[in-house]
Amino acid sequence: MMTEPAATSPAATEPPAPSGGPHAPAARPRTLPLPGPSGVAALLTVLTLVGVGVWSVIDLRINVATLLSSADNASDFLSRTLPLDFPTPAELAGPLGVTLAVVIAATLLSVVLSIPLAVWAAGNTTPGRPARTVARALIVIARAVPDVVLAILFFRLFGFGAVTGVLAMGLHSVGMVGKLYGDAVEQIDEGPRQALRAAGASRLQELTGGVLPQVLPAFVATAMHRLDINLRISVILGFVGVAGIGQDLAHALGRLDYQRGMALALIVLLLCVSIELLSVAVRRALLPDTEQRPTGVTGLVARLRPGTGARTGGRPAPVDPRTASAEALASGRVSPPWTPERVRRTFYVLVTTAVLVGSVAYSALDFNGFIDSNRGPLGVLAMFWPPESGGIGDRLLQGLVVTVQIAFAATLLGMLPALPVGVLAARNVAPSRRVGQVCRMFIVFVRSVPELILAIVFVVMIGLGPVAGTLALAIGVVGLLGKLVADSVEEVDPGPERALRATGASRIQVFFGATLPQALPAFVGHSMYQLDVNIRAATILGIVGAGGIGYELLNAARVLEFGVVTLITLMVFGVVMVVELVAVWLRGVVGGRAA
Amino acid sequence: MDTAPRPRPAVRFDNVTKRFGDTVALDGVSVTANTGEVLVLLGLSGSGKSTLLRHVDGLQMPTSGGVEVLGVDVPGARGRELRALRRRIGFVFQQFHLVGSLTVLENVCTGALGRMRGPRLGLPTYPRAVREEALAQLDRVGLADRAFQRADTLSGGQQQRVAIARAMLQHPEVLLADEPVASLDPESAHQVMELIREVAAEENLTVLCSLHQVDLALSWGDRIVGLRTGRVVMDSPVSELGRDEAMAVYARVGSAAPLTTA
């Protein structure tokens, strides 16, 4: 009783905390920074880009009504495509073999060309500044000229054979493979190379002994990635005339045989998935050392036999090291023992070699010599110059606008699901392991579906035009941008996240307070990269009737207006360049690393 | 102690100066190492020890002055001649510089590249004779039983011993060691220095070794050369240096910088 007023009085004298604060000065200090001019410009740019995206969505009439009517078409689509008409294995074997041979030989060609280019282009191995400039220019040009345009060019020289496909895809691939190989060479540890030089090794010996072993895992991984991409591209090349399963698909769609067409599309899809799985298996088999501990059956065997499984560094302790060394010397063994591991590895290397040799041999057999022999290679090149509008300049401009609209609309629409899915797929943000795994698997699944196949399905379902292309690319965004976003969220410095969690912040507060601010520059960079990818892809998708300038490209090639082909290539390249410049500037302002 | 120093110098620096832009890395250095001598370079980081070593086998060339190694005028040597000289000079680095993804034996085999033509890809591409000798060199450093492990599965001390085996496969006449034990624990450091001393004695090698630690320098060197900001500030046989004297000299090397700037 006596204590009660004493206990309540301190609480009563406490200041009403949340409302005023103890010292509220007359002139309030600035608690928000003044926006800088470049910040405002960046914000305006982002808003403009989003605005262009919104305008594109509206102008292309991608809305609920369109989607509803296409849902109507879906049942119609099913009645037109079912039952699927699969080719017999015998019918399939030929085109499938051609496609695989061309794709593998093209990837091999790009690797063979990229290795010397990468050595020249990398700052640490280049023989000199002029060589470096030349190599880098060649890599940029290879990326700038689309494979379809290269194919159109090589048809005039080599005809509709496998050689055209190999050269078109192989040369264009150098743009990516050469770039990534050069990056890998620049990232090596210089030490071993220096040691070899100090031991009197020649320049070539330095490269093979000190550089190549370090970059080999990256080289193989890049080659397998490119193989996957080239398989998808080979279908497009089928539409412009390269033999293989893509051409069969194009022919089936051309004669409105959707039952056969969709069956072939499904086969291509399965092929893409199996190449993806194969790529994982090959990487494991060729480079077991990049993986951690062996697991499964081989891991069990290695653990049961600690003597032979010495690769993991397990120390067979009690033996005197000098004695062990002397015994090893006495054994006279100067080649590694044939462990099951090494047998398996050698087997895979031999199989890979056989596949490579077979693919090259097949493609070479298909070479019938120069077609336009009276003109010669230079004469054929001259047909592509100067660029001209062919009297349809306004149609080309219209097509270009539609292509850019498709790219913008697809990027914007795709980002809506891609950003949340990508963020939730990141291990450090996912509310539970299960959610993270589901999101990641969803991304992987979407990635394995070629955009071209989606475009074909949508063209059949919705009809020719930009809506089909936009939807196909938008789904593709979930696969690519979703993965890039997930990776960049996982790469943020975990320190600030821990600090916020330590203050008692909730999961969502941690995400918005620590994770997102760190990952935001990467988001901007990746989105701009996605836009760049989509402009190039939208051009190509036009070839299968998904709207835009690609259709004009195909027509120009058909009627042999090669000057128009060149003009279209330059127009698209110009737009890509503009987007690239904006992207570089924007990344600089937002302070992100290069995507 | 046992043999009288021979008159023929294996390495001779004559008033060597090396500039990188405005920085003077070596400033009028004159040093001579006689055949079979173990010469220790002492000095702080940035005093020019590494630069001096890299001038011996022409990884860097002097701005002015003469470098003569094994009778070869190094700044005058180019291409094939320089490679031939480097083959006669082994080099051991602080960071070992092995290719981690290759087997230990293949790393040792690369020491023979200087006397082979053309590139090599993979252990089987080295002649059997080279592989056998590489295994013998590995046994010399006590690691023949590790021949087929990846190099990066070894400890730091073991990796440095592999690097020494690689250098020995060159059949060098001069051995350069740039802070060979700076990344190692004391026990491994002791083993590696003992190994260098051992192979140097067996092959009558001329050794130039840079070190941080005065103690190691006194126990393993025949002669100590002190460097400070690219200048030789001390050059005397270990036998003529008392322990305290050497410590004092090293301390002076360290503490003198503020005195000169004051």
PDB file of N, CA and C in Angstrom, chain A residues 25-100:
ATOM      1  N   PRO A  25      14.905  21.251 -31.841  1.00  0.00           N
ATOM      2  CA  PRO A  25      15.369  22.613 -32.094  1.00  0.00           C
ATOM      3  C   PRO A  25      14.412  23.365 -33.016  1.00  0.00           C
ATOM      4  N   ALA A  26      14.583  24.652 -33.074  1.00  0.00           N
ATOM      5  CA  ALA A  26      13.684  25.475 -33.877  1.00  0.00           C
ATOM      6  C   ALA A  26      13.856  25.165 -35.359  1.00  0.00           C
ATOM      7  N   ALA A  27      15.109  25.289 -35.869  1.00  0.00           N
ATOM      8  CA  ALA A  27      15.363  24.955 -37.257  1.00  0.00           C
ATOM      9  C   ALA A  27      15.739  23.473 -37.323  1.00  0.00           C
ATOM     10  N   ARG A  28      14.923  22.679 -37.997  1.00  0.00           N
ATOM     11  CA  ARG A  28      15.194  21.237 -37.998  1.00  0.00           C
ATOM     12  C   ARG A  28      16.361  20.939 -38.939  1.00  0.00           C
ATOM     13  N   PRO A  29      17.298  20.114 -38.457  1.00  0.00           N
ATOM     14  CA  PRO A  29      18.432  19.782 -39.336  1.00  0.00           C
ATOM     15  C   PRO A  29      17.980  18.858 -40.455  1.00  0.00           C
ATOM     16  N   ARG A  30      18.687  18.938 -41.533  1.00  0.00           N
ATOM     17  CA  ARG A  30      18.358  18.086 -42.686  1.00  0.00           C
ATOM     18  C   ARG A  30      18.680  16.637 -42.354  1.00  0.00           C
ATOM     19  N   THR A  31      17.700  15.770 -42.485  1.00  0.00           N
ATOM     20  CA  THR A  31      17.949  14.353 -42.226  1.00  0.00           C
ATOM     21  C   THR A  31      17.886  13.532 -43.507  1.00  0.00           C
ATOM     22  N   LEU A  32      17.614  14.185 -44.602  1.00  0.00           N
ATOM     23  CA  LEU A  32      17.661  13.494 -45.890  1.00  0.00           C
ATOM     24  C   LEU A  32      18.647  14.239 -46.775  1.00  0.00           C
ATOM     25  N   PRO A  33      19.497  13.512 -47.489  1.00  0.00           N
ATOM     26  CA  PRO A  33      20.476  14.205 -48.337  1.00  0.00           C
ATOM     27  C   PRO A  33      19.791  14.853 -49.529  1.00  0.00           C
ATOM     28  N   LEU A  34      20.372  15.953 -49.999  1.00  0.00           N
ATOM     29  CA  LEU A  34      19.887  16.552 -51.235  1.00  0.00           C
ATOM     30  C   LEU A  34      20.259  15.612 -52.369  1.00  0.00           C
ATOM     31  N   PRO A  35      19.308  15.314 -53.271  1.00  0.00           N
ATOM     32  CA  PRO A  35      19.668  14.445 -54.394  1.00  0.00           C
ATOM     33  C   PRO A  35      20.660  15.148 -55.308  1.00  0.00           C
ATOM     34  N   GLY A  36      21.701  14.418 -55.708  1.00  0.00           N
ATOM     35  CA  GLY A  36      22.696  14.969 -56.618  1.00  0.00           C
ATOM     36  C   GLY A  36      22.180  14.943 -58.042  1.00  0.00           C
ATOM     37  N   PRO A  37      22.797  15.728 -58.941  1.00  0.00           N
ATOM     38  CA  PRO A  37      22.309  15.788 -60.326  1.00  0.00           C
ATOM     39  C   PRO A  37      22.378  14.435 -61.034  1.00  0.00           C
ATOM     40  N   SER A  38      23.465  13.664 -60.783  1.00  0.00           N
ATOM     41  CA  SER A  38      23.570  12.390 -61.488  1.00  0.00           C
ATOM     42  C   SER A  38      22.556  11.398 -60.938  1.00  0.00           C
ATOM     43  N   GLY A  39      22.259  11.508 -59.643  1.00  0.00           N
ATOM     44  CA  GLY A  39      21.248  10.643 -59.062  1.00  0.00           C
ATOM     45  C   GLY A  39      19.885  10.896 -59.689  1.00  0.00           C
ATOM     46  N   VAL A  40      19.552  12.206 -59.836  1.00  0.00           N
ATOM     47  CA  VAL A  40      18.281  12.561 -60.463  1.00  0.00           C
ATOM     48  C   VAL A  40      18.240  12.035 -61.893  1.00  0.00           C
ATOM     49  N   ALA A  41      19.364  12.218 -62.615  1.00  0.00           N
ATOM     50  CA  ALA A  41      19.418  11.766 -64.006  1.00  0.00           C
ATOM     51  C   ALA A  41      19.213  10.259 -64.079  1.00  0.00           C
ATOM     52  N   ALA A  42      19.854   9.527 -63.140  1.00  0.00           N
ATOM     53  CA  ALA A  42      19.728   8.073 -63.148  1.00  0.00           C
ATOM     54  C   ALA A  42      18.277   7.677 -62.890  1.00  0.00           C
ATOM     55  N   LEU A  43      17.650   8.359 -61.914  1.00  0.00           N
ATOM     56  CA  LEU A  43      16.263   8.042 -61.593  1.00  0.00           C
ATOM     57  C   LEU A  43      15.366   8.299 -62.797  1.00  0.00           C
ATOM     58  N   LEU A  44      15.602   9.470 -63.456  1.00  0.00           N
ATOM     59  CA  LEU A  44      14.809   9.789 -64.639  1.00  0.00           C
ATOM     60  C   LEU A  44      15.020   8.747 -65.726  1.00  0.00           C
ATOM     61  N   THR A  45      16.273   8.307 -65.883  1.00  0.00           N
ATOM     62  CA  THR A  45      16.556   7.311 -66.914  1.00  0.00           C
ATOM     63  C   THR A  45      15.798   6.024 -66.636  1.00  0.00           C
ATOM     64  N   VAL A  46      15.872   5.575 -65.369  1.00  0.00           N
ATOM     65  CA  VAL A  46      15.175   4.334 -65.021  1.00  0.00           C
ATOM     66  C   VAL A  46      13.678   4.487 -65.271  1.00  0.00           C
ATOM     67  N   LEU A  47      13.135   5.664 -64.855  1.00  0.00           N
ATOM     68  CA  LEU A  47      11.706   5.897 -65.062  1.00  0.00           C
ATOM     69  C   LEU A  47      11.381   5.907 -66.556  1.00  0.00           C
ATOM     70  N   THR A  48      12.257   6.537 -67.352  1.00  0.00           N
ATOM     71  CA  THR A  48      12.024   6.570 -68.794  1.00  0.00           C
ATOM     72  C   THR A  48      12.008   5.147 -69.362  1.00  0.00           C
ATOM     73  N   LEU A  49      12.996   4.333 -68.943  1.00  0.00           N
ATOM     74  CA  LEU A  49      13.075   2.963 -69.445  1.00  0.00           C
ATOM     75  C   LEU A  49      11.805   2.191 -69.088  1.00  0.00           C
ATOM     76  N   VAL A  50      11.373   2.351 -67.821  1.00  0.00           N
ATOM     77  CA  VAL A  50      10.139   1.673 -67.403  1.00  0.00           C
ATOM     78  C   VAL A  50       8.968   2.207 -68.216  1.00  0.00           C
ATOM     79  N   GLY A  51       8.954   3.544 -68.444  1.00  0.00           N
ATOM     80  CA  GLY A  51       7.878   4.151 -69.239  1.00  0.00           C
ATOM     81  C   GLY A  51       7.836   3.572 -70.643  1.00  0.00           C
ATOM     82  N   VAL A  52       9.012   3.438 -71.268  1.00  0.00           N
ATOM     83  CA  VAL A  52       9.057   2.835 -72.605  1.00  0.00           C
ATOM     84  C   VAL A  52       8.491   1.425 -72.544  1.00  0.00           C
ATOM     85  N   GLY A  53       8.832   0.704 -71.460  1.00  0.00           N
ATOM     86  CA  GLY A  53       8.322  -0.660 -71.305  1.00  0.00           C
ATOM     87  C   GLY A  53       6.802  -0.671 -71.227  1.00  0.00           C
ATOM     88  N   VAL A  54       6.239   0.242 -70.408  1.00  0.00           N
ATOM     89  CA  VAL A  54       4.774   0.304 -70.254  1.00  0.00           C
ATOM     90  C   VAL A  54       4.118   0.656 -71.582  1.00  0.00           C
ATOM     91  N   TRP A  55       4.689   1.673 -72.256  1.00  0.00           N
ATOM     92  CA  TRP A  55       4.146   2.077 -73.554  1.00  0.00           C
ATOM     93  C   TRP A  55       4.178   0.901 -74.537  1.00  0.00           C
ATOM     94  N   SER A  56       5.263   0.141 -74.525  1.00  0.00           N
ATOM     95  CA  SER A  56       5.392  -1.001 -75.433  1.00  0.00           C
ATOM     96  C   SER A  56       4.310  -2.030 -75.157  1.00  0.00           C
ATOM     97  N   VAL A  57       4.116  -2.306 -73.849  1.00  0.00           N
ATOM     98  CA  VAL A  57       3.092  -3.297 -73.489  1.00  0.00           C
ATOM     99  C   VAL A  57       1.733  -2.862 -74.026  1.00  0.00           C
ATOM    100  N   ILE A  58       1.429  -1.551 -73.852  1.00  0.00           N
ATOM    101  CA  ILE A  58       0.121  -1.053 -74.286  1.00  0.00           C
ATOM    102  C   ILE A  58       0.025  -1.053 -75.803  1.00  0.00           C
ATOM    103  N   ASP A  59       1.078  -0.560 -76.448  1.00  0.00           N
ATOM    104  CA  ASP A  59       1.055  -0.405 -77.902  1.00  0.00           C
ATOM    105  C   ASP A  59       1.005  -1.759 -78.610  1.00  0.00           C
ATOM    106  N   LEU A  60       1.605  -2.766 -78.001  1.00  0.00           N
ATOM    107  CA  LEU A  60       1.585  -4.093 -78.631  1.00  0.00           C
ATOM    108  C   LEU A  60       0.290  -4.831 -78.317  1.00  0.00           C
ATOM    109  N   ARG A  61      -0.602  -4.162 -77.553  1.00  0.00           N
ATOM    110  CA  ARG A  61      -1.908  -4.735 -77.178  1.00  0.00           C
ATOM    111  C   ARG A  61      -1.728  -6.046 -76.414  1.00  0.00           C
ATOM    112  N   ILE A  62      -0.768  -6.006 -75.473  1.00  0.00           N
ATOM    113  CA  ILE A  62      -0.643  -7.164 -74.591  1.00  0.00           C
ATOM    114  C   ILE A  62      -1.471  -6.855 -73.359  1.00  0.00           C
ATOM    115  N   ASN A  63      -2.689  -7.352 -73.307  1.00  0.00           N
ATOM    116  CA  ASN A  63      -3.554  -7.052 -72.185  1.00  0.00           C
ATOM    117  C   ASN A  63      -4.428  -8.255 -71.871  1.00  0.00           C
ATOM    118  N   VAL A  64      -5.268  -8.064 -70.888  1.00  0.00           N
ATOM    119  CA  VAL A  64      -6.082  -9.186 -70.417  1.00  0.00           C
ATOM    120  C   VAL A  64      -6.937  -9.755 -71.555  1.00  0.00           C
ATOM    121  N   ALA A  65      -7.487  -8.847 -72.371  1.00  0.00           N
ATOM    122  CA  ALA A  65      -8.365  -9.310 -73.451  1.00  0.00           C
ATOM    123  C   ALA A  65      -7.607 -10.215 -74.411  1.00  0.00           C
ATOM    124  N   THR A  66      -6.388  -9.763 -74.789  1.00  0.00           N
ATOM    125  CA  THR A  66      -5.583 -10.574 -75.702  1.00  0.00           C
ATOM    126  C   THR A  66      -5.296 -11.939 -75.095  1.00  0.00           C
ATOM    127  N   LEU A  67      -4.904 -11.897 -73.799  1.00  0.00           N
ATOM    128  CA  LEU A  67      -4.540 -13.150 -73.160  1.00  0.00           C
ATOM    129  C   LEU A  67      -5.753 -14.068 -73.058  1.00  0.00           C
ATOM    130  N   LEU A  68      -6.940 -13.469 -72.784  1.00  0.00           N
ATOM    131  CA  LEU A  68      -8.151 -14.292 -72.685  1.00  0.00           C
ATOM    132  C   LEU A  68      -8.470 -14.937 -74.021  1.00  0.00           C
ATOM    133  N   SER A  69      -8.360 -14.127 -75.070  1.00  0.00           N
ATOM    134  CA  SER A  69      -8.682 -14.687 -76.381  1.00  0.00           C
ATOM    135  C   SER A  69      -7.671 -15.763 -76.757  1.00  0.00           C
ATOM    136  N   SER A  70      -6.411 -15.590 -76.272  1.00  0.00           N
ATOM    137  CA  SER A  70      -5.432 -16.625 -76.580  1.00  0.00           C
ATOM    138  C   SER A  70      -5.701 -17.876 -75.754  1.00  0.00           C
ATOM    139  N   ALA A  71      -6.313 -17.674 -74.560  1.00  0.00           N
ATOM    140  CA  ALA A  71      -6.709 -18.843 -73.789  1.00  0.00           C
ATOM    141  C   ALA A  71      -7.783 -19.606 -74.551  1.00  0.00           C
ATOM    142  N   ASP A  72      -8.664 -18.827 -75.226  1.00  0.00           N
ATOM    143  CA  ASP A  72      -9.644 -19.458 -76.113  1.00  0.00           C
ATOM    144  C   ASP A  72      -8.948 -20.295 -77.173  1.00  0.00           C
ATOM    145  N   ASN A  73      -7.905 -19.658 -77.754  1.00  0.00           N
ATOM    146  CA  ASN A  73      -7.180 -20.338 -78.817  1.00  0.00           C
ATOM    147  C   ASN A  73      -6.514 -21.612 -78.332  1.00  0.00           C
ATOM    148  N   ALA A  74      -6.238 -21.646 -77.014  1.00  0.00           N
ATOM    149  CA  ALA A  74      -5.464 -22.761 -76.500  1.00  0.00           C
ATOM    150  C   ALA A  74      -6.157 -24.094 -76.785  1.00  0.00           C
ATOM    151  N   SER A  75      -7.485 -24.106 -76.589  1.00  0.00           N
ATOM    152  CA  SER A  75      -8.184 -25.367 -76.840  1.00  0.00           C
ATOM    153  C   SER A  75      -8.125 -25.687 -78.326  1.00  0.00           C
ATOM    154  N   ASP A  76      -8.290 -24.629 -79.129  1.00  0.00           N
ATOM    155  CA  ASP A  76      -8.158 -24.783 -80.566  1.00  0.00           C
ATOM    156  C   ASP A  76      -6.772 -25.326 -80.908  1.00  0.00           C
ATOM    157  N   PHE A  77      -5.759 -24.752 -80.218  1.00  0.00           N
ATOM    158  CA  PHE A  77      -4.366 -25.145 -80.430  1.00  0.00           C
ATOM    159  C   PHE A  77      -4.193 -26.639 -80.162  1.00  0.00           C
ATOM    160  N   LEU A  78      -4.802 -27.076 -79.046  1.00  0.00           N
ATOM    161  CA  LEU A  78      -4.663 -28.485 -78.689  1.00  0.00           C
ATOM    162  C   LEU A  78      -5.295 -29.370 -79.757  1.00  0.00           C
ATOM    163  N   SER A  79      -6.456 -28.953 -80.266  1.00  0.00           N
ATOM    164  CA  SER A  79      -7.120 -29.796 -81.262  1.00  0.00           C
ATOM    165  C   SER A  79      -6.299 -29.846 -82.556  1.00  0.00           C
ATOM    166  N   ARG A  80      -5.557 -28.750 -82.799  1.00  0.00           N
ATOM    167  CA  ARG A  80      -4.755 -28.752 -84.025  1.00  0.00           C
ATOM    168  C   ARG A  80      -3.469 -29.569 -83.877  1.00  0.00           C
ATOM    169  N   THR A  81      -2.941 -29.653 -82.624  1.00  0.00           N
ATOM    170  CA  THR A  81      -1.627 -30.292 -82.466  1.00  0.00           C
ATOM    171  C   THR A  81      -1.737 -31.741 -81.978  1.00  0.00           C
ATOM    172  N   LEU A  82      -2.876 -32.091 -81.384  1.00  0.00           N
ATOM    173  CA  LEU A  82      -2.987 -33.464 -80.868  1.00  0.00           C
ATOM    174  C   LEU A  82      -3.747 -34.332 -81.865  1.00  0.00           C
ATOM    175  N   PRO A  83      -3.404 -35.587 -82.021  1.00  0.00           N
ATOM    176  CA  PRO A  83      -2.254 -36.224 -81.383  1.00  0.00           C
ATOM    177  C   PRO A  83      -0.943 -35.796 -82.050  1.00  0.00           C
ATOM    178  N   LEU A  84       0.116 -35.704 -81.267  1.00  0.00           N
ATOM    179  CA  LEU A  84       1.414 -35.355 -81.830  1.00  0.00           C
ATOM    180  C   LEU A  84       1.859 -36.442 -82.795  1.00  0.00           C
ATOM    181  N   ASP A  85       2.493 -35.995 -83.861  1.00  0.00           N
ATOM    182  CA  ASP A  85       2.918 -36.926 -84.910  1.00  0.00           C
ATOM    183  C   ASP A  85       4.442 -37.051 -84.864  1.00  0.00           C
ATOM    184  N   PHE A  86       4.922 -38.004 -84.071  1.00  0.00           N
ATOM    185  CA  PHE A  86       6.375 -38.151 -83.941  1.00  0.00           C
ATOM    186  C   PHE A  86       6.951 -38.848 -85.164  1.00  0.00           C
ATOM    187  N   PRO A  87       8.110 -38.394 -85.605  1.00  0.00           N
ATOM    188  CA  PRO A  87       8.787 -39.111 -86.686  1.00  0.00           C
ATOM    189  C   PRO A  87       9.293 -40.458 -86.169  1.00  0.00           C
ATOM    190  N   THR A  88       9.439 -41.423 -87.054  1.00  0.00           N
ATOM    191  CA  THR A  88      10.003 -42.711 -86.635  1.00  0.00           C
ATOM    192  C   THR A  88      11.469 -42.507 -86.298  1.00  0.00           C
ATOM    193  N   PRO A  89      12.026 -43.374 -85.459  1.00  0.00           N
ATOM    194  CA  PRO A  89      13.444 -43.239 -85.119  1.00  0.00           C
ATOM    195  C   PRO A  89      14.324 -43.148 -86.355  1.00  0.00           C
ATOM    196  N   ALA A  90      13.965 -43.908 -87.389  1.00  0.00           N
ATOM    197  CA  ALA A  90      14.784 -43.891 -88.600  1.00  0.00           C
ATOM    198  C   ALA A  90      14.704 -42.517 -89.273  1.00  0.00           C
ATOM    199  N   GLU A  91      13.507 -41.940 -89.299  1.00  0.00           N
ATOM    200  CA  GLU A  91      13.345 -40.602 -89.887  1.00  0.00           C
ATOM    201  C   GLU A  91      14.098 -39.558 -89.083  1.00  0.00           C
ATOM    202  N   LEU A  92      14.122 -39.780 -87.769  1.00  0.00           N
ATOM    203  CA  LEU A  92      14.682 -38.785 -86.863  1.00  0.00           C
ATOM    204  C   LEU A  92      16.208 -38.833 -86.848  1.00  0.00           C
ATOM    205  N   ALA A  93      16.763 -40.043 -87.007  1.00  0.00           N
ATOM    206  CA  ALA A  93      18.207 -40.233 -86.816  1.00  0.00           C
ATOM    207  C   ALA A  93      19.024 -39.280 -87.695  1.00  0.00           C
ATOM    208  N   GLY A  94      18.626 -39.159 -88.968  1.00  0.00           N
ATOM    209  CA  GLY A  94      19.401 -38.328 -89.886  1.00  0.00           C
ATOM    210  C   GLY A  94      19.505 -36.889 -89.419  1.00  0.00           C
ATOM    211  N   PRO A  95      18.364 -36.161 -89.352  1.00  0.00           N
ATOM    212  CA  PRO A  95      18.424 -34.756 -88.941  1.00  0.00           C
ATOM    213  C   PRO A  95      19.032 -34.552 -87.557  1.00  0.00           C
ATOM    214  N   LEU A  96      18.755 -35.500 -86.649  1.00  0.00           N
ATOM    215  CA  LEU A  96      19.306 -35.373 -85.307  1.00  0.00           C
ATOM    216  C   LEU A  96      20.829 -35.448 -85.347  1.00  0.00           C
ATOM    217  N   GLY A  97      21.332 -36.413 -86.134  1.00  0.00           N
ATOM    218  CA  GLY A  97      22.784 -36.563 -86.275  1.00  0.00           C
ATOM    219  C   GLY A  97      23.402 -35.305 -86.853  1.00  0.00           C
ATOM    220  N   VAL A  98      22.765 -34.762 -87.910  1.00  0.00           N
ATOM    221  CA  VAL A  98      23.293 -33.547 -88.529  1.00  0.00           C
ATOM    222  C   VAL A  98      23.359 -32.423 -87.501  1.00  0.00           C
ATOM    223  N   THR A  99      22.255 -32.224 -86.788  1.00  0.00           N
ATOM    224  CA  THR A  99      22.194 -31.130 -85.815  1.00  0.00           C
ATOM    225  C   THR A  99      23.307 -31.264 -84.776  1.00  0.00           C
ATOM    226  N   LEU A 100      23.437 -32.478 -84.198  1.00  0.00           N
ATOM    227  CA  LEU A 100      24.452 -32.662 -83.160  1.00  0.00           C
ATOM    228  C   LEU A 100      25.853 -32.458 -83.725  1.00  0.00           C
TER     229      LEU A 100
END
